[in-house]
Amino acid sequence: MTTQTDTPRPPHQVLDGADISRVITRIAHEIVERAKGAEDVVLLGIHTRGVHLARRLHAKLTQITGREIPLGTLDITMYRDDLRLKPARALEHTEIPPTGIDGKLVILVDDVLFSGRTVRAALDALGDIGRPRAVQLAVLVDRGHRELPIRADYVGKNLPTSLREAVQVQLSDTDGQDAVLVGDRDYAARSSQALAAPSTPE
Amino acid sequence: MKRHLVSAADLSRDDALLILDTAEELAQLSGRAVKKLPTLRGRTVVNLFFEDSTRTKTSFEVAEKRLSADVINFAAKGSSVSKGESLKDTALTLQAMGADAVVIRHHASGAPARLAQSDWLHGSVINAGDGTHEHPTQALLDAFTMRRHLNPGLGKDLNGRRITIVGDVLHSRVARSNVLLLNTLGAQVTFVAPPTLLPIGIDNWPCEVSYDLDATLAKSDALMLLRVQRERMNAAFFPTEREYSRRYGMDGLRMARLPEHAIVMHPGPMVRGMEITAEVADSPRCTAVEQVANGVSIRMAVLYLLLGGATLADNHSTNTSEAAK
């Protein structure tokens, strides 16, 4: 008999395109409410999917407030604490709005909040670029397992997960569709092994 | 990418484009109030200069410091090298001091290659000019400058662009590295020089050769002047400076014959009045000063790509510590 932990769980969808769209609308309204009209807000998307989410949030905020909110992108590669564990990676494009971030309310946007190390790196990067009035964090999914004292201000969905699970955010800009999937981290490898292994009578 | 940067020939097209694209991102840093990244914190880079150099050494030093590396400048003059220490012993000393990378300039062609192939050092070796052989980071910054003017954008190469390189090709390591790299990036290179300043075997290089500067002007997208290296000349390679200047010097009239979009490049230091007139040197089409700024971005990119991630030196120390357990 196989126990439940031995069975690889296929990725299943927890959010679909309509859900993601609703989540972005809700976060945009929350931003306007908390930032009292979002007058000094600057949105910064963290590469890669955070940038696409920031663009969508930007469009929604423009629609709600009727004003153009400054939008930029942030690559945190040079600030990562695991740089020495992997080969050097190519850099992504960092673009700070021409008005800068000094004295502004910077809202960092990312897809998944997990250990918190990416956000830590982003805060370090911001410190070198300028001095914001305040920094807030908006994420599509908070999956827990924080390794640093960091929390998000705007959360699309709290998704309690186990460490053996992987959360995959798909966005139409890069992946062809909008969805959030949760499944076993090594599902593909384990299921192919299961297929390859000769069946044994139980 | 490989562990060392000794020759421009070591770089594949993808490697070269990765360096140029990385440099493009890093160039933004010079416009910021805090021109520093924490990427190479805790890494030690030694600038080992056996030959005098101000701009290359300063450029490397600025790049290393902007990436937060610990920088040690090791000039041969006044050091143990002048007391007769060999390259091997110097390298072993640097290894014992924990150098993660060595930026080396040497008067002997092949010294960086010797260092890279030996097991004297575990760190990366970056060639900052060896004899009359190569100067790969200079070629990269030249290509970076050309791409910015002729085909801007990430991931773009120099396919089909025509580059004319004028001057002392024989003694020039810049020319050698440039022809290799520009060829990798798809550009066509034409050397223009007096026959006495062209090396033997240039027929085997991937380039064209001409003795007539005026004939090549109209079809050049970029014109690169090389410094006439008096210090390497042990014989008379041309009759007089005046004649050289008349046939191969860049002046306003020649610049007017270049296509509208073409740029005039010089690796510096410029010998005004001989290689280039003040009119050309100070014109907005001359990129000599821009090349210096681009040099810092390129050297930061090379240092980041060689040292920023996991290196063999890291693996080596991990393995040793595991063995000790």
Coordinates of C-alpha atoms in Angstrom, one line a residue:
Chain A
M1 CA 0.0 0.0 0.0
T2 CA 1.3 3.4 -0.8
T3 CA 1.1 6.2 1.7
Q4 CA -0.1 9.6 0.8
T5 CA 3.3 11.3 1.2
D6 CA 4.8 8.9 -1.5
T7 CA 2.2 9.9 -4.1
P8 CA 3.4 12.9 -6.1
R9 CA 0.6 15.4 -6.3
P10 CA 0.0 16.9 -9.8
P11 CA -0.1 20.7 -10.0
H12 CA -3.7 21.9 -9.5
Q13 CA -5.0 25.4 -10.2
V14 CA -5.8 27.6 -7.2
L15 CA -6.4 30.9 -9.1
D16 CA -7.6 31.3 -12.7
G17 CA -7.4 34.3 -15.0
A18 CA -10.6 35.9 -13.7
D19 CA -9.5 35.4 -10.1
I20 CA -6.1 37.1 -10.8
S21 CA -7.9 40.0 -12.5
R22 CA -10.2 40.4 -9.5
V23 CA -7.3 40.2 -7.1
I24 CA -5.5 43.0 -9.0
T25 CA -8.6 45.2 -8.9
R26 CA -8.9 44.7 -5.1
I27 CA -5.3 45.4 -4.4
A28 CA -5.5 48.6 -6.5
H29 CA -8.5 49.8 -4.5
E30 CA -6.7 48.9 -1.2
I31 CA -3.7 51.0 -2.3
V32 CA -5.9 54.0 -3.2
E33 CA -7.6 53.7 0.2
R34 CA -4.5 53.2 2.3
A35 CA -2.4 55.7 0.5
K36 CA -5.2 58.3 0.5
G37 CA -5.6 58.7 -3.2
A38 CA -2.1 57.3 -4.1
E39 CA -0.7 60.7 -4.8
D40 CA 2.9 60.0 -4.1
V41 CA 2.9 56.3 -5.0
V42 CA 5.6 54.8 -7.2
L43 CA 5.1 51.2 -8.4
L44 CA 8.2 49.1 -8.8
G45 CA 7.8 45.6 -10.2
I46 CA 10.5 43.0 -9.2
H47 CA 11.6 40.9 -12.2
T48 CA 10.3 38.8 -13.8
R49 CA 6.6 38.3 -13.1
G50 CA 6.4 41.2 -10.6
V51 CA 7.0 43.5 -13.5
H52 CA 4.0 42.2 -15.4
L53 CA 1.8 42.4 -12.3
A54 CA 3.0 45.9 -11.6
R55 CA 2.0 46.9 -15.2
R56 CA -1.5 45.5 -14.6
L57 CA -1.8 47.2 -11.2
H58 CA -0.6 50.4 -12.9
A59 CA -3.3 50.3 -15.5
K60 CA -5.9 49.6 -12.8
L61 CA -4.7 52.5 -10.6
T62 CA -4.7 54.9 -13.6
Q63 CA -8.3 53.8 -14.3
I64 CA -9.4 54.3 -10.7
T65 CA -7.5 57.6 -9.9
G66 CA -7.5 59.1 -13.4
R67 CA -3.8 60.0 -12.9
E68 CA -0.6 58.6 -14.2
I69 CA 1.2 56.7 -11.4
P70 CA 5.0 56.4 -11.9
L71 CA 6.0 52.8 -12.8
G72 CA 9.4 51.2 -12.8
T73 CA 11.2 47.9 -12.7
L74 CA 13.8 46.6 -10.3
D75 CA 16.3 43.9 -10.8
I76 CA 17.7 42.6 -7.6
T77 CA 20.3 40.1 -8.9
M78 CA 23.3 42.1 -7.7
Y79 CA 21.9 42.2 -4.2
R80 CA 21.0 38.5 -3.8
D81 CA 22.5 36.6 -0.9
D82 CA 22.8 33.4 -2.9
L83 CA 24.9 34.8 -5.7
R84 CA 27.9 32.6 -4.6
L85 CA 25.9 29.4 -4.8
K86 CA 25.1 29.5 -8.5
P87 CA 26.8 30.7 -11.7
A88 CA 26.5 34.4 -12.4
R89 CA 23.2 35.2 -14.1
A90 CA 22.3 37.7 -16.7
L91 CA 21.0 41.0 -15.4
E92 CA 17.5 42.3 -16.0
H93 CA 16.6 45.9 -16.7
T94 CA 16.2 48.3 -13.8
E95 CA 14.2 51.4 -14.6
I96 CA 13.5 54.0 -12.0
P97 CA 10.9 56.6 -13.1
P98 CA 12.5 60.0 -14.0
T99 CA 10.8 61.6 -10.9
G100 CA 12.9 59.3 -8.7
I101 CA 11.8 57.6 -5.4
D102 CA 13.0 60.2 -2.9
G103 CA 10.2 61.0 -0.5
K104 CA 7.7 58.8 -2.3
L105 CA 5.7 55.8 -1.2
V106 CA 7.3 53.0 -3.1
I107 CA 5.2 49.9 -3.6
L108 CA 7.2 46.8 -4.5
V109 CA 5.2 44.3 -6.6
D110 CA 6.1 40.6 -6.8
D111 CA 4.3 37.4 -7.7
V112 CA 5.1 35.1 -4.8
L113 CA 6.2 35.9 -1.2
F114 CA 8.1 33.0 0.2
S115 CA 11.4 33.2 2.2
G116 CA 11.4 37.0 2.1
R117 CA 15.0 37.1 0.7
T118 CA 14.0 38.6 -2.6
V119 CA 12.3 41.5 -0.8
R120 CA 15.3 41.9 1.5
A121 CA 17.5 42.3 -1.6
A122 CA 15.0 44.7 -3.1
L123 CA 15.0 46.9 0.1
D124 CA 18.8 47.0 -0.1
A125 CA 18.6 48.0 -3.8
L126 CA 16.2 50.8 -3.0
G127 CA 18.5 52.1 -0.3
D128 CA 21.2 52.6 -3.0
I129 CA 18.8 54.3 -5.4
G130 CA 17.2 56.8 -3.1
R131 CA 15.3 57.4 0.1
P132 CA 11.6 56.6 -0.2
R133 CA 9.1 58.1 2.4
A134 CA 7.9 54.5 3.0
V135 CA 8.1 51.1 1.3
Q136 CA 5.2 48.7 1.0
L137 CA 4.9 45.3 -0.6
A138 CA 2.1 43.9 -2.8
V139 CA 2.2 40.2 -3.8
L140 CA -0.2 38.0 -5.7
V141 CA 0.4 35.0 -3.5
D142 CA 1.8 34.7 0.1
R143 CA 2.8 31.0 0.6
G144 CA 4.5 31.4 4.0
H145 CA 7.8 29.9 5.2
R146 CA 9.4 33.2 5.9
E147 CA 13.1 33.2 6.7
L148 CA 13.3 36.9 7.5
P149 CA 11.0 39.3 9.4
I150 CA 9.2 40.6 6.3
R151 CA 5.4 40.7 5.6
A152 CA 3.3 42.0 2.7
D153 CA 1.0 45.0 2.9
Y154 CA -1.3 43.8 0.1
V155 CA -1.8 40.1 -0.5
G156 CA -3.8 38.6 -3.4
K157 CA -4.2 35.2 -1.8
N158 CA -2.8 33.6 1.3
L159 CA -1.8 30.1 0.3
P160 CA -0.7 27.8 3.1
T161 CA 1.8 25.3 1.5
S162 CA 4.2 22.7 2.6
L163 CA 7.9 23.1 1.7
R164 CA 7.7 20.1 -0.7
E165 CA 5.2 22.0 -2.7
A166 CA 5.9 24.5 -5.5
V167 CA 3.8 27.5 -6.4
Q168 CA 3.8 28.4 -10.0
V169 CA 2.5 31.7 -11.2
Q170 CA 1.7 31.9 -14.9
L171 CA 0.9 35.2 -16.6
S172 CA -0.2 35.6 -20.2
D173 CA 2.7 38.0 -20.9
T174 CA 5.3 35.2 -20.5
D175 CA 3.4 31.9 -20.1
G176 CA 0.4 32.2 -22.5
Q177 CA -2.2 32.1 -19.7
D178 CA -3.1 33.5 -16.3
A179 CA -3.1 31.0 -13.5
V180 CA -1.6 30.0 -10.1
L181 CA -0.8 26.4 -9.7
V182 CA 0.3 24.4 -6.7
G183 CA 1.8 20.9 -6.9
D184 CA 4.6 18.8 -5.6
R185 CA 8.0 20.4 -6.3
D186 CA 9.4 17.2 -7.9
Y187 CA 6.2 16.0 -9.4
A188 CA 7.5 15.8 -13.0
A189 CA 10.7 13.9 -12.0
R190 CA 8.9 11.5 -9.6
S191 CA 6.0 10.8 -11.9
S192 CA 8.3 10.1 -14.8
Q193 CA 10.3 7.7 -12.6
A194 CA 7.0 6.1 -11.5
L195 CA 6.2 5.6 -15.2
A196 CA 9.6 4.2 -16.0
A197 CA 9.7 1.8 -13.1
P198 CA 8.4 -1.7 -13.8
S199 CA 5.1 -2.3 -11.9
T200 CA 5.5 -4.6 -9.0
P201 CA 2.7 -6.6 -7.4
E202 CA 1.7 -5.2 -4.0
Chain B
M1 CA 31.6 31.7 -19.7
K2 CA 35.1 30.5 -19.1
R3 CA 36.9 31.1 -15.9
H4 CA 39.5 33.5 -17.3
L5 CA 39.5 36.3 -19.9
V6 CA 42.8 36.1 -21.6
S7 CA 42.0 36.5 -25.3
A8 CA 39.1 37.9 -27.3
A9 CA 39.1 34.6 -29.1
D10 CA 37.9 32.9 -26.0
L11 CA 34.5 34.6 -26.3
S12 CA 31.7 33.1 -28.3
R13 CA 29.1 35.4 -29.8
D14 CA 26.8 34.6 -26.9
D15 CA 29.5 35.3 -24.3
A16 CA 30.3 38.6 -26.0
L17 CA 26.7 39.7 -26.1
L18 CA 26.1 38.7 -22.5
I19 CA 29.1 40.9 -21.5
L20 CA 27.8 43.9 -23.6
D21 CA 24.2 43.5 -22.3
T22 CA 25.4 43.2 -18.7
A23 CA 27.6 46.3 -19.2
E24 CA 24.5 48.2 -20.6
E25 CA 22.6 47.6 -17.4
L26 CA 25.6 48.4 -15.2
A27 CA 26.2 51.7 -17.1
Q28 CA 23.1 53.0 -15.4
L29 CA 25.0 53.0 -12.1
S30 CA 27.2 55.9 -13.1
G31 CA 24.1 58.2 -13.1
R32 CA 23.1 57.3 -9.5
A33 CA 24.1 59.1 -6.3
V34 CA 25.4 55.8 -4.8
K35 CA 27.6 54.3 -7.4
K36 CA 28.1 51.0 -5.7
L37 CA 26.8 47.4 -5.7
P38 CA 27.5 44.9 -2.9
T39 CA 28.0 42.0 -5.5
L40 CA 31.7 41.3 -4.9
R41 CA 31.8 42.0 -1.2
G42 CA 34.5 39.9 0.4
R43 CA 36.2 39.1 -2.8
T44 CA 39.8 40.2 -3.3
V45 CA 41.0 41.4 -6.7
V46 CA 44.7 42.1 -7.4
N47 CA 45.7 44.5 -10.1
L48 CA 49.1 43.2 -11.1
F49 CA 50.7 45.7 -13.4
F50 CA 54.2 45.0 -14.7
E51 CA 53.9 47.9 -17.2
D52 CA 52.9 51.5 -16.6
S53 CA 49.3 52.2 -17.2
T54 CA 47.1 54.9 -15.9
R55 CA 43.8 54.7 -17.6
T56 CA 43.4 50.9 -17.8
K57 CA 44.5 50.4 -14.2
T58 CA 42.2 53.2 -12.9
S59 CA 39.3 51.9 -15.0
F60 CA 39.7 48.4 -13.5
E61 CA 40.1 49.9 -10.0
V62 CA 36.9 52.0 -10.3
A63 CA 35.0 48.9 -11.6
E64 CA 36.3 46.7 -8.8
K65 CA 35.4 49.3 -6.2
R66 CA 31.9 49.9 -7.6
L67 CA 31.3 46.2 -7.1
S68 CA 32.6 46.4 -3.5
A69 CA 35.6 44.1 -4.1
D70 CA 38.7 44.5 -1.9
V71 CA 41.3 45.9 -4.3
I72 CA 45.1 45.4 -4.0
N73 CA 47.3 47.3 -6.4
F74 CA 50.5 45.5 -7.1
A75 CA 52.9 47.6 -9.2
A76 CA 56.0 45.8 -10.3
K77 CA 58.2 48.9 -9.9
G78 CA 59.6 49.1 -6.4
S79 CA 58.2 45.6 -5.5
S80 CA 59.8 42.3 -5.2
V81 CA 59.5 41.9 -8.9
S82 CA 62.2 44.5 -9.4
K83 CA 64.4 42.4 -7.0
G84 CA 64.2 39.5 -9.5
E85 CA 61.1 37.6 -8.3
S86 CA 59.6 35.4 -11.1
L87 CA 56.0 35.5 -12.3
K88 CA 55.4 32.1 -10.6
D89 CA 56.6 33.2 -7.2
T90 CA 54.5 36.4 -7.5
A91 CA 51.5 34.3 -8.4
L92 CA 52.1 31.9 -5.5
T93 CA 52.3 34.8 -3.1
L94 CA 49.0 36.2 -4.4
Q95 CA 47.4 32.8 -4.1
A96 CA 48.6 32.6 -0.5
M97 CA 47.0 36.0 0.2
G98 CA 43.7 34.7 -1.1
A99 CA 43.3 36.6 -4.4
D100 CA 40.0 35.7 -6.1
A101 CA 41.1 37.3 -9.4
V102 CA 44.2 38.8 -10.8
V103 CA 44.0 41.6 -13.4
I104 CA 47.4 41.4 -15.1
R105 CA 49.3 43.7 -17.5
H106 CA 52.6 42.4 -18.6
H107 CA 55.2 43.5 -21.2
A108 CA 55.6 39.8 -22.4
S109 CA 52.9 38.5 -24.8
G110 CA 51.4 35.4 -23.3
A111 CA 52.1 36.1 -19.6
P112 CA 48.3 36.1 -18.7
A113 CA 47.9 32.9 -20.6
R114 CA 50.7 31.3 -18.7
L115 CA 49.1 32.4 -15.4
A116 CA 45.7 31.1 -16.5
Q117 CA 47.0 27.7 -17.6
S118 CA 49.2 27.2 -14.5
D119 CA 47.9 25.9 -11.2
W120 CA 49.7 28.7 -9.3
L121 CA 46.4 30.5 -8.8
H122 CA 42.9 29.3 -8.2
G123 CA 41.3 32.6 -9.0
S124 CA 40.3 34.1 -12.4
V125 CA 42.9 35.8 -14.6
I126 CA 41.9 38.9 -16.6
N127 CA 44.2 40.1 -19.3
A128 CA 44.7 43.9 -19.1
G129 CA 47.1 43.9 -22.0
D130 CA 50.1 41.6 -22.7
G131 CA 52.9 42.9 -24.8
T132 CA 51.8 43.3 -28.4
H133 CA 49.4 40.4 -28.1
E134 CA 45.9 41.2 -26.8
H135 CA 43.8 43.6 -24.7
P136 CA 40.3 41.9 -24.6
T137 CA 38.5 44.4 -22.3
Q138 CA 39.6 47.2 -24.6
A139 CA 38.1 45.4 -27.6
L140 CA 34.9 44.8 -25.6
L141 CA 34.5 48.5 -24.7
D142 CA 35.2 49.4 -28.3
A143 CA 32.5 47.0 -29.5
F144 CA 30.2 48.4 -26.8
T145 CA 30.7 52.0 -28.0
M146 CA 30.2 50.9 -31.6
R147 CA 27.0 49.1 -30.7
R148 CA 25.6 52.1 -28.8
H149 CA 26.1 54.3 -31.9
L150 CA 25.5 51.9 -34.8
N151 CA 23.0 49.3 -33.6
P152 CA 21.7 50.2 -30.2
G153 CA 19.7 47.7 -28.1
L154 CA 20.2 44.6 -25.9
G155 CA 21.1 41.4 -27.7
K156 CA 22.1 43.3 -30.9
D157 CA 25.4 42.6 -32.6
L158 CA 27.4 44.4 -35.3
N159 CA 26.5 42.3 -38.2
G160 CA 27.4 43.8 -41.5
R161 CA 29.0 47.0 -40.0
R162 CA 32.3 48.1 -41.6
I163 CA 35.0 49.1 -39.2
T164 CA 38.3 50.7 -40.3
I165 CA 41.2 50.5 -37.9
V166 CA 44.1 52.9 -38.8
G167 CA 47.6 53.1 -37.5
D168 CA 50.2 51.0 -35.8
V169 CA 48.7 47.5 -36.2
L170 CA 52.1 45.8 -35.7
H171 CA 52.6 46.9 -32.1
S172 CA 48.9 47.1 -31.2
R173 CA 47.3 44.6 -28.9
V174 CA 44.1 46.6 -29.2
A175 CA 44.0 45.8 -33.0
R176 CA 44.4 42.1 -32.4
S177 CA 41.7 41.8 -29.8
N178 CA 39.4 44.0 -31.9
V179 CA 39.7 42.0 -35.1
L180 CA 38.9 38.8 -33.2
L181 CA 35.9 40.2 -31.3
L182 CA 34.5 42.3 -34.2
N183 CA 34.6 39.2 -36.4
T184 CA 32.7 37.2 -33.8
L185 CA 30.1 40.0 -33.7
G186 CA 29.7 39.9 -37.5
A187 CA 31.5 43.2 -38.4
Q188 CA 33.9 43.5 -41.3
V189 CA 37.3 44.9 -40.3
T190 CA 39.7 46.8 -42.6
F191 CA 43.2 47.7 -41.4
V192 CA 44.8 50.8 -42.9
A193 CA 48.5 51.3 -42.1
P194 CA 51.9 51.8 -43.8
P195 CA 53.2 48.3 -44.9
T196 CA 56.0 48.6 -42.2
L197 CA 53.4 48.8 -39.4
L198 CA 51.5 45.6 -40.5
P199 CA 52.4 42.3 -38.8
I200 CA 53.7 39.3 -40.8
G201 CA 50.8 36.8 -41.3
I202 CA 48.1 39.5 -41.4
D203 CA 46.8 37.7 -44.5
N204 CA 45.5 34.9 -42.2
W205 CA 43.6 37.4 -40.0
P206 CA 39.8 37.7 -40.7
C207 CA 40.2 41.2 -42.1
E208 CA 41.0 43.3 -45.2
V209 CA 44.1 45.4 -45.5
S210 CA 44.6 48.7 -47.3
Y211 CA 47.4 51.2 -47.5
D212 CA 45.1 54.0 -48.6
L213 CA 43.0 55.7 -45.9
D214 CA 41.1 58.0 -48.2
A215 CA 39.8 55.1 -50.3
T216 CA 38.2 53.4 -47.2
L217 CA 36.6 56.5 -45.6
A218 CA 33.3 56.5 -47.5
K219 CA 32.5 52.9 -46.6
S220 CA 33.3 53.0 -42.9
D221 CA 30.7 52.9 -40.2
A222 CA 33.3 53.5 -37.5
L223 CA 36.9 54.6 -37.9
M224 CA 39.3 53.6 -35.1
L225 CA 42.6 55.3 -34.8
L226 CA 45.5 53.5 -33.0
R227 CA 48.2 55.1 -31.0
V228 CA 51.6 55.2 -32.7
Q229 CA 53.5 53.4 -30.0
R230 CA 56.9 55.1 -30.0
E231 CA 58.0 53.2 -26.9
R232 CA 57.7 49.8 -28.8
M233 CA 59.5 51.1 -31.9
N234 CA 63.1 50.1 -32.1
A235 CA 63.6 51.1 -35.7
A236 CA 62.3 53.6 -38.2
F237 CA 58.9 52.3 -39.3
F238 CA 58.0 55.5 -41.3
P239 CA 60.1 58.4 -42.6
T240 CA 58.7 61.3 -40.6
E241 CA 55.9 62.1 -38.3
R242 CA 54.7 64.7 -40.8
E243 CA 54.4 62.1 -43.5
Y244 CA 52.6 59.7 -41.3
S245 CA 50.2 62.5 -40.3
R246 CA 49.6 63.5 -43.9
R247 CA 48.8 59.9 -45.0
Y248 CA 47.2 58.4 -42.0
G249 CA 46.3 61.2 -39.7
M250 CA 42.6 62.1 -39.1
D251 CA 41.7 65.7 -39.9
G252 CA 38.5 67.7 -40.6
L253 CA 38.6 67.1 -44.3
R254 CA 38.8 63.3 -43.9
M255 CA 36.1 63.4 -41.3
A256 CA 33.8 65.1 -43.7
R257 CA 34.2 62.2 -46.1
L258 CA 32.9 59.7 -43.6
P259 CA 29.2 58.7 -43.8
E260 CA 26.9 60.9 -41.7
H261 CA 26.4 58.3 -39.0
A262 CA 30.1 57.2 -38.7
I263 CA 32.0 57.7 -35.5
V264 CA 35.8 58.3 -34.9
M265 CA 37.3 56.3 -32.1
H266 CA 40.6 56.4 -30.3
P267 CA 41.7 54.1 -27.4
G268 CA 43.8 56.9 -25.9
P269 CA 46.1 58.5 -25.1
M270 CA 45.8 60.6 -28.3
V271 CA 48.8 62.2 -30.0
R272 CA 47.2 65.4 -31.1
G273 CA 48.6 66.9 -34.3
M274 CA 50.0 63.6 -35.5
E275 CA 47.3 60.9 -35.4
I276 CA 44.4 63.2 -35.0
T277 CA 43.8 67.0 -35.2
A278 CA 42.3 68.9 -32.4
E279 CA 39.3 69.6 -34.6
V280 CA 38.4 65.9 -34.9
A281 CA 39.4 65.0 -31.3
D282 CA 37.1 67.7 -29.9
S283 CA 34.2 67.1 -32.3
P284 CA 31.0 65.3 -31.0
R285 CA 31.7 62.5 -33.4
C286 CA 34.9 61.5 -31.6
T287 CA 34.1 58.9 -28.9
A288 CA 37.4 58.9 -27.1
V289 CA 36.0 60.2 -23.8
E290 CA 32.9 58.1 -24.0
Q291 CA 35.1 55.0 -24.5
V292 CA 36.7 55.7 -21.1
A293 CA 33.3 55.8 -19.4
N294 CA 32.2 52.6 -21.2
G295 CA 35.5 50.9 -20.1
V296 CA 34.3 51.0 -16.5
S297 CA 30.9 49.4 -17.4
I298 CA 32.6 46.7 -19.5
R299 CA 35.1 45.9 -16.8
M300 CA 32.4 45.7 -14.1
A301 CA 30.4 43.3 -16.4
V302 CA 33.5 41.1 -16.9
L303 CA 34.3 41.1 -13.2
Y304 CA 30.7 40.3 -12.3
L305 CA 30.4 37.5 -14.8
L306 CA 33.7 35.9 -13.8
L307 CA 33.5 36.4 -10.1
G308 CA 29.9 37.3 -9.1
G309 CA 28.5 33.8 -9.1
A310 CA 29.9 30.5 -7.8
T311 CA 33.5 30.2 -9.0
L312 CA 35.9 27.2 -9.2
A313 CA 37.7 28.8 -6.3
D314 CA 34.5 28.5 -4.2
N315 CA 34.1 24.9 -5.2
H316 CA 37.7 24.3 -4.4
S317 CA 37.4 25.6 -0.8
T318 CA 34.1 23.8 -0.3
N319 CA 35.7 20.5 -1.4
T320 CA 38.7 21.1 0.9
S321 CA 36.5 21.8 3.8
E322 CA 34.4 18.8 3.1
A323 CA 37.5 16.6 2.9
A324 CA 38.6 18.0 6.3
K325 CA 35.4 16.8 7.9

